[in-house]
Amino acid sequence: MLVDGRTVAVKKSKAVDEDKLEEFINEVVILSQVNHRHVVKLLGCCLETEVPVLVYEFIPNGNLFQHIHEESDDYTMIWGVRLRIAVDIAGALSYLHSAASSPIYHRDVKSTNILLDEKYRAKVSDFGTSRTVTVDQTHWTTLVSGTVGYVDPEYYGSSQYTDKSDVYSFGVVLVELITGEKPVLTLSNTKEIKGLADHFRAAMKEDKFFDIMDVRIRDACKPEQVMAVANLARRCLNSKGKKRPYMREVFAELEKISSSQEVKTEIDNGDDEEEEGMDMIVMADSWTIGITGPASSTVASSSSLDVEPLLKS
């Protein structure tokens, strides 16, 4: 609690770590350029203490991952709320890509980095690995990092991160909202560990989409809206970045779906060739090049390895 009565959230490193210090400084630099209602606000920082401290607006309802995956009886997550959250996230990412003073690639879009306020509106958070690029820059070449289940397979193969890599990760979040499944899942019939993106694409191709829809939204949703979002998610998850829509197009499409009473209902089976994209989960060396485990695994994710989550102060 600040002296003026405001409740804030404090993020601090658990240990002295030069790399983590760089991430904190990077987050300050990035968020100082951003002003958007669906991006978490940085109120202040202290980088001169033994471990850096960042102070944010306090977002009271935790993160999206918790509400979808950990609170199975959480019926606040009705379809209308999920769709609105998707629109909020897409609007923030569209702003970062197209309207910020310099384009910003988030580079770690996932449901644990989507915070929910008192009205269940989304706030995109955790910009420690984000990067600004020049207007004429098409990609960022870097050692592959990210969270298993969300990483763009094209980025994995080329080490070139683009705005379409954020689009891919957002596509996984859309599928989480639709199916209620985690980004990496164990199939009940075969016990096979599979990426949610591949599982979703296979279900769409086999016309089994309604078999994987989250039962919590099945009876109280507009099926045509859910199918339209599923078709959009499939486009976001195309294995070829050039075939994915831009984030501003995704945002516009979601707004249209959200406000429309009648939308396309048939399943879009997409291009067969996109099914040949790399399965990020079965690649043997995926754990050795800086990719962290999903929030649900026993392997710590990049945001939890050395950094405490946003805590009420």
Short mmCIF file of C-alpha atoms in Angstrom, two decimals:
data_model
loop_
_atom_site.label_atom_id
_atom_site.label_comp_id
_atom_site.label_asym_id
_atom_site.label_seq_id
_atom_site.Cartn_x
_atom_site.Cartn_y
_atom_site.Cartn_z
CA MET A 1 0.00 0.00 0.00
CA LEU A 2 1.43 3.38 -0.98
CA VAL A 3 1.13 6.43 1.25
CA ASP A 4 -1.58 7.84 -1.01
CA GLY A 5 -3.71 4.75 -0.43
CA ARG A 6 -3.07 3.00 -3.74
CA THR A 7 -2.52 -0.75 -3.67
CA VAL A 8 0.39 -1.77 -5.89
CA ALA A 9 2.12 -4.93 -7.06
CA VAL A 10 5.86 -5.45 -6.56
CA LYS A 11 8.06 -7.64 -8.73
CA LYS A 12 11.53 -8.43 -7.50
CA SER A 13 14.28 -10.89 -8.26
CA LYS A 14 14.78 -13.75 -5.80
CA ALA A 15 18.55 -13.61 -6.23
CA VAL A 16 21.26 -11.39 -7.68
CA ASP A 17 21.41 -12.31 -11.35
CA GLU A 18 23.01 -10.17 -14.06
CA ASP A 19 20.75 -11.56 -16.78
CA LYS A 20 17.65 -10.93 -14.70
CA LEU A 21 18.83 -7.38 -13.98
CA GLU A 22 19.06 -6.80 -17.74
CA GLU A 23 15.50 -8.11 -18.13
CA PHE A 24 14.25 -5.73 -15.45
CA ILE A 25 16.00 -2.77 -17.07
CA ASN A 26 14.62 -3.85 -20.44
CA GLU A 27 11.10 -3.97 -19.00
CA VAL A 28 11.48 -0.41 -17.69
CA VAL A 29 12.69 0.80 -21.09
CA ILE A 30 9.86 -0.97 -22.95
CA LEU A 31 7.02 0.05 -20.64
CA SER A 32 8.19 3.67 -20.54
CA GLN A 33 7.27 3.79 -24.26
CA VAL A 34 3.85 2.17 -23.83
CA ASN A 35 0.51 3.65 -22.85
CA HIS A 36 -2.38 1.29 -23.49
CA ARG A 37 -5.30 0.33 -21.28
CA HIS A 38 -4.67 -3.38 -21.86
CA VAL A 39 -0.95 -3.27 -21.02
CA VAL A 40 -0.02 -3.34 -17.33
CA LYS A 41 1.23 0.06 -16.09
CA LEU A 42 4.68 0.40 -14.54
CA LEU A 43 4.46 2.95 -11.71
CA GLY A 44 8.08 3.00 -10.59
CA CYS A 45 11.30 1.08 -10.13
CA CYS A 46 14.46 0.80 -8.09
CA LEU A 47 17.47 -0.71 -9.83
CA GLU A 48 20.09 0.42 -7.27
CA THR A 49 19.19 -2.08 -4.55
CA GLU A 50 20.88 -5.48 -4.30
CA VAL A 51 18.01 -6.97 -6.30
CA PRO A 52 15.96 -4.77 -8.66
CA VAL A 53 12.38 -3.89 -7.77
CA LEU A 54 9.59 -2.93 -10.16
CA VAL A 55 6.27 -1.45 -8.98
CA TYR A 56 3.11 -1.93 -11.05
CA GLU A 57 -0.56 -1.16 -10.79
CA PHE A 58 -2.15 -4.00 -8.83
CA ILE A 59 -4.30 -6.31 -10.97
CA PRO A 60 -6.57 -8.17 -8.52
CA ASN A 61 -7.84 -11.25 -10.37
CA GLY A 62 -4.60 -13.12 -11.05
CA ASN A 63 -3.69 -14.43 -14.49
CA LEU A 64 -5.63 -16.08 -17.28
CA PHE A 65 -3.86 -19.44 -16.89
CA GLN A 66 -5.16 -19.78 -13.32
CA HIS A 67 -8.75 -19.10 -14.32
CA ILE A 68 -8.76 -21.47 -17.29
CA HIS A 69 -6.66 -24.33 -15.96
CA GLU A 70 -6.46 -24.24 -12.17
CA GLU A 71 -9.98 -23.17 -11.17
CA SER A 72 -12.11 -25.85 -12.80
CA ASP A 73 -15.26 -24.58 -11.10
CA ASP A 74 -14.61 -20.98 -12.13
CA TYR A 75 -17.75 -20.11 -14.06
CA THR A 76 -16.76 -16.48 -14.43
CA MET A 77 -14.97 -17.75 -17.54
CA ILE A 78 -18.11 -17.91 -19.68
CA TRP A 79 -17.70 -17.58 -23.45
CA GLY A 80 -18.54 -13.87 -23.58
CA VAL A 81 -15.84 -13.10 -21.02
CA ARG A 82 -13.30 -15.26 -22.86
CA LEU A 83 -14.05 -13.58 -26.18
CA ARG A 84 -13.71 -10.14 -24.63
CA ILE A 85 -10.37 -11.16 -23.10
CA ALA A 86 -9.19 -12.31 -26.55
CA VAL A 87 -10.19 -8.94 -28.02
CA ASP A 88 -8.33 -7.11 -25.21
CA ILE A 89 -5.11 -9.08 -25.73
CA ALA A 90 -5.27 -8.72 -29.51
CA GLY A 91 -5.80 -4.96 -29.15
CA ALA A 92 -2.74 -4.63 -26.92
CA LEU A 93 -0.52 -6.69 -29.23
CA SER A 94 -1.79 -4.82 -32.29
CA TYR A 95 -0.85 -1.56 -30.55
CA LEU A 96 2.63 -2.88 -29.70
CA HIS A 97 3.24 -4.04 -33.28
CA SER A 98 1.70 -1.15 -35.18
CA ALA A 99 0.99 1.92 -33.05
CA ALA A 100 3.77 2.20 -30.44
CA SER A 101 6.50 4.80 -31.06
CA SER A 102 8.69 1.92 -32.26
CA PRO A 103 7.31 -1.55 -33.04
CA ILE A 104 7.58 -3.88 -30.03
CA TYR A 105 7.71 -7.69 -30.16
CA HIS A 106 6.49 -9.11 -26.84
CA ARG A 107 8.31 -12.46 -27.29
CA ASP A 108 6.58 -14.25 -24.40
CA VAL A 109 2.85 -14.18 -25.09
CA LYS A 110 1.17 -16.83 -22.91
CA SER A 111 -1.80 -17.14 -20.57
CA THR A 112 0.32 -16.69 -17.42
CA ASN A 113 1.36 -13.26 -18.72
CA ILE A 114 -2.25 -12.10 -19.17
CA LEU A 115 -3.52 -10.49 -15.96
CA LEU A 116 -7.22 -9.90 -15.25
CA ASP A 117 -8.55 -6.82 -13.47
CA GLU A 118 -11.65 -6.50 -11.27
CA LYS A 119 -13.90 -6.54 -14.35
CA TYR A 120 -12.02 -9.43 -15.96
CA ARG A 121 -10.49 -7.17 -18.59
CA ALA A 122 -7.07 -8.31 -19.77
CA LYS A 123 -3.71 -6.63 -19.13
CA VAL A 124 -0.65 -7.91 -21.00
CA SER A 125 2.37 -8.14 -18.68
CA ASP A 126 6.01 -9.32 -18.42
CA PHE A 127 8.10 -7.43 -20.97
CA GLY A 128 11.49 -8.63 -19.70
CA THR A 129 12.40 -10.32 -22.99
CA SER A 130 10.51 -7.93 -25.27
CA ARG A 131 12.34 -6.01 -28.00
CA THR A 132 11.80 -2.80 -29.91
CA VAL A 133 12.65 -2.85 -33.59
CA THR A 134 12.98 -0.17 -36.23
CA VAL A 135 10.07 0.36 -38.60
CA ASP A 136 11.98 -1.21 -41.50
CA GLN A 137 13.28 -4.16 -39.43
CA THR A 138 11.51 -7.43 -40.24
CA HIS A 139 12.87 -9.70 -37.50
CA TRP A 140 15.08 -10.02 -34.44
CA THR A 141 17.83 -12.67 -34.58
CA THR A 142 18.45 -14.21 -31.17
CA LEU A 143 19.06 -17.43 -29.27
CA VAL A 144 15.71 -19.23 -29.16
CA SER A 145 13.84 -18.67 -25.92
CA GLY A 146 10.25 -18.90 -24.82
CA THR A 147 7.82 -21.30 -23.21
CA VAL A 148 7.18 -24.80 -24.56
CA GLY A 149 3.83 -24.98 -26.30
CA TYR A 150 3.85 -21.33 -27.34
CA VAL A 151 7.06 -21.06 -29.40
CA ASP A 152 6.70 -20.34 -33.12
CA PRO A 153 8.16 -23.39 -34.97
CA GLU A 154 9.52 -21.10 -37.69
CA TYR A 155 11.42 -19.09 -35.06
CA TYR A 156 12.72 -22.35 -33.61
CA GLY A 157 14.16 -23.31 -36.97
CA SER A 158 15.62 -19.93 -37.97
CA SER A 159 16.33 -18.05 -34.69
CA GLN A 160 14.60 -15.08 -36.35
CA TYR A 161 11.79 -13.67 -34.24
CA THR A 162 9.15 -11.66 -36.13
CA ASP A 163 5.83 -10.02 -35.34
CA LYS A 164 4.24 -13.19 -36.73
CA SER A 165 5.94 -15.15 -33.92
CA ASP A 166 3.82 -13.18 -31.43
CA VAL A 167 0.81 -13.99 -33.62
CA TYR A 168 1.55 -17.72 -33.31
CA SER A 169 1.81 -17.53 -29.52
CA PHE A 170 -1.45 -15.58 -29.38
CA GLY A 171 -3.03 -18.32 -31.49
CA VAL A 172 -2.15 -20.82 -28.75
CA VAL A 173 -3.81 -18.55 -26.16
CA LEU A 174 -6.94 -18.45 -28.34
CA VAL A 175 -6.99 -22.25 -28.39
CA GLU A 176 -6.63 -22.32 -24.59
CA LEU A 177 -9.68 -20.05 -24.34
CA ILE A 178 -11.66 -22.30 -26.69
CA THR A 179 -10.64 -25.74 -25.38
CA GLY A 180 -9.71 -25.14 -21.75
CA GLU A 181 -6.59 -27.25 -22.39
CA LYS A 182 -3.03 -26.41 -21.33
CA PRO A 183 -0.41 -25.51 -23.97
CA VAL A 184 1.11 -28.97 -23.53
CA LEU A 185 -1.25 -31.86 -22.84
CA THR A 186 -1.20 -35.61 -22.31
CA LEU A 187 -3.73 -37.38 -24.52
CA SER A 188 -5.97 -39.58 -22.36
CA ASN A 189 -6.24 -42.44 -24.84
CA THR A 190 -2.55 -42.83 -25.76
CA LYS A 191 -0.77 -40.98 -22.90
CA GLU A 192 1.14 -39.17 -25.66
CA ILE A 193 2.48 -35.73 -24.75
CA LYS A 194 1.45 -33.30 -27.46
CA GLY A 195 1.48 -29.59 -28.12
CA LEU A 196 -1.97 -28.02 -27.93
CA ALA A 197 -1.45 -26.33 -31.31
CA ASP A 198 -0.89 -29.65 -33.08
CA HIS A 199 -3.76 -31.31 -31.21
CA PHE A 200 -6.08 -28.46 -32.18
CA ARG A 201 -5.06 -28.46 -35.85
CA ALA A 202 -5.59 -32.21 -36.06
CA ALA A 203 -9.07 -31.92 -34.54
CA MET A 204 -9.98 -29.14 -36.98
CA LYS A 205 -8.73 -31.16 -39.95
CA GLU A 206 -10.73 -34.21 -38.86
CA ASP A 207 -13.92 -32.20 -38.24
CA LYS A 208 -13.74 -33.03 -34.53
CA PHE A 209 -13.61 -29.46 -33.28
CA PHE A 210 -16.69 -29.73 -31.08
CA ASP A 211 -15.13 -32.76 -29.36
CA ILE A 212 -12.37 -30.57 -27.94
CA MET A 213 -14.43 -27.48 -27.06
CA ASP A 214 -14.33 -26.67 -23.35
CA VAL A 215 -17.45 -28.19 -21.75
CA ARG A 216 -17.74 -25.11 -19.52
CA ILE A 217 -18.68 -22.96 -22.51
CA ARG A 218 -20.41 -25.51 -24.73
CA ASP A 219 -23.97 -24.99 -23.46
CA ALA A 220 -23.92 -21.21 -23.12
CA CYS A 221 -22.09 -19.89 -26.16
CA LYS A 222 -22.84 -18.88 -29.72
CA PRO A 223 -21.35 -21.85 -31.63
CA GLU A 224 -20.87 -19.71 -34.73
CA GLN A 225 -18.72 -17.27 -32.72
CA VAL A 226 -16.59 -20.04 -31.23
CA MET A 227 -16.09 -21.57 -34.68
CA ALA A 228 -15.14 -18.21 -36.16
CA VAL A 229 -12.52 -17.72 -33.42
CA ALA A 230 -11.28 -21.29 -34.00
CA ASN A 231 -10.84 -20.60 -37.72
CA LEU A 232 -8.91 -17.44 -36.85
CA ALA A 233 -6.74 -19.36 -34.36
CA ARG A 234 -5.92 -21.88 -37.06
CA ARG A 235 -4.69 -19.09 -39.33
CA CYS A 236 -2.56 -17.70 -36.49
CA LEU A 237 -1.01 -21.16 -36.01
CA ASN A 238 0.02 -21.67 -39.63
CA SER A 239 3.53 -23.15 -39.66
CA LYS A 240 4.56 -20.52 -42.21
CA GLY A 241 4.75 -17.02 -40.74
CA LYS A 242 3.94 -15.31 -44.05
CA LYS A 243 0.57 -17.06 -44.12
CA ARG A 244 -0.43 -15.84 -40.66
CA PRO A 245 -2.44 -12.63 -40.37
CA TYR A 246 -0.91 -9.50 -38.87
CA MET A 247 -1.92 -8.70 -35.32
CA ARG A 248 -3.94 -5.68 -36.43
CA GLU A 249 -5.92 -7.99 -38.72
CA VAL A 250 -6.46 -10.47 -35.89
CA PHE A 251 -7.72 -7.64 -33.65
CA ALA A 252 -10.10 -6.36 -36.32
CA GLU A 253 -11.44 -9.86 -36.97
CA LEU A 254 -12.02 -10.55 -33.27
CA GLU A 255 -13.83 -7.24 -32.85
CA LYS A 256 -16.01 -8.14 -35.82
CA ILE A 257 -16.77 -11.59 -34.38
CA SER A 258 -17.52 -10.12 -30.97
CA SER A 259 -20.02 -7.61 -32.32
CA SER A 260 -21.56 -9.77 -35.04
CA GLN A 261 -24.72 -11.80 -34.60
CA GLU A 262 -24.12 -14.01 -37.61
CA VAL A 263 -20.65 -15.17 -38.56
CA LYS A 264 -19.09 -17.94 -40.59
CA THR A 265 -19.78 -21.32 -38.97
CA GLU A 266 -18.13 -23.96 -41.12
CA ILE A 267 -14.80 -25.47 -40.14
CA ASP A 268 -11.88 -24.11 -42.14
CA ASN A 269 -9.58 -27.06 -42.77
CA GLY A 270 -6.77 -24.81 -43.98
CA ASP A 271 -3.77 -25.86 -46.04
CA ASP A 272 -2.62 -29.44 -45.65
CA GLU A 273 0.98 -28.30 -45.86
CA GLU A 274 0.74 -26.42 -42.60
CA GLU A 275 0.36 -29.75 -40.79
CA GLU A 276 3.99 -30.39 -41.63
CA GLY A 277 5.13 -27.74 -39.15
CA MET A 278 7.54 -28.86 -36.45
CA ASP A 279 6.04 -30.38 -33.32
CA MET A 280 7.80 -28.42 -30.62
CA ILE A 281 7.07 -30.99 -27.94
CA VAL A 282 8.69 -34.08 -29.44
CA MET A 283 11.93 -32.43 -30.51
CA ALA A 284 14.59 -33.99 -28.30
CA ASP A 285 16.75 -30.90 -27.92
CA SER A 286 13.96 -28.43 -27.19
CA TRP A 287 15.01 -28.23 -23.54
CA THR A 288 18.63 -27.36 -24.24
CA ILE A 289 18.45 -24.04 -26.06
CA GLY A 290 16.76 -21.75 -23.59
CA ILE A 291 13.16 -22.82 -24.03
CA THR A 292 11.43 -23.10 -20.69
CA GLY A 293 8.70 -25.46 -19.61
CA PRO A 294 5.01 -24.59 -19.57
CA ALA A 295 3.52 -23.09 -16.45
CA SER A 296 2.00 -26.45 -15.57
CA SER A 297 5.22 -28.46 -15.75
CA THR A 298 7.80 -29.14 -13.08
CA VAL A 299 10.39 -27.27 -15.12
CA ALA A 300 10.45 -23.60 -14.11
CA SER A 301 9.42 -21.12 -16.75
CA SER A 302 11.47 -18.07 -17.61
CA SER A 303 9.16 -15.86 -15.59
CA SER A 304 9.28 -18.10 -12.51
CA LEU A 305 12.87 -19.32 -12.41
CA ASP A 306 14.38 -16.31 -10.65
CA VAL A 307 11.52 -13.88 -10.36
CA GLU A 308 8.62 -13.87 -7.96
CA PRO A 309 5.14 -13.33 -9.46
CA LEU A 310 3.40 -10.01 -9.02
CA LEU A 311 2.53 -9.84 -5.35
CA LYS A 312 0.25 -7.62 -3.38
CA SER A 313 2.39 -5.25 -1.37
#
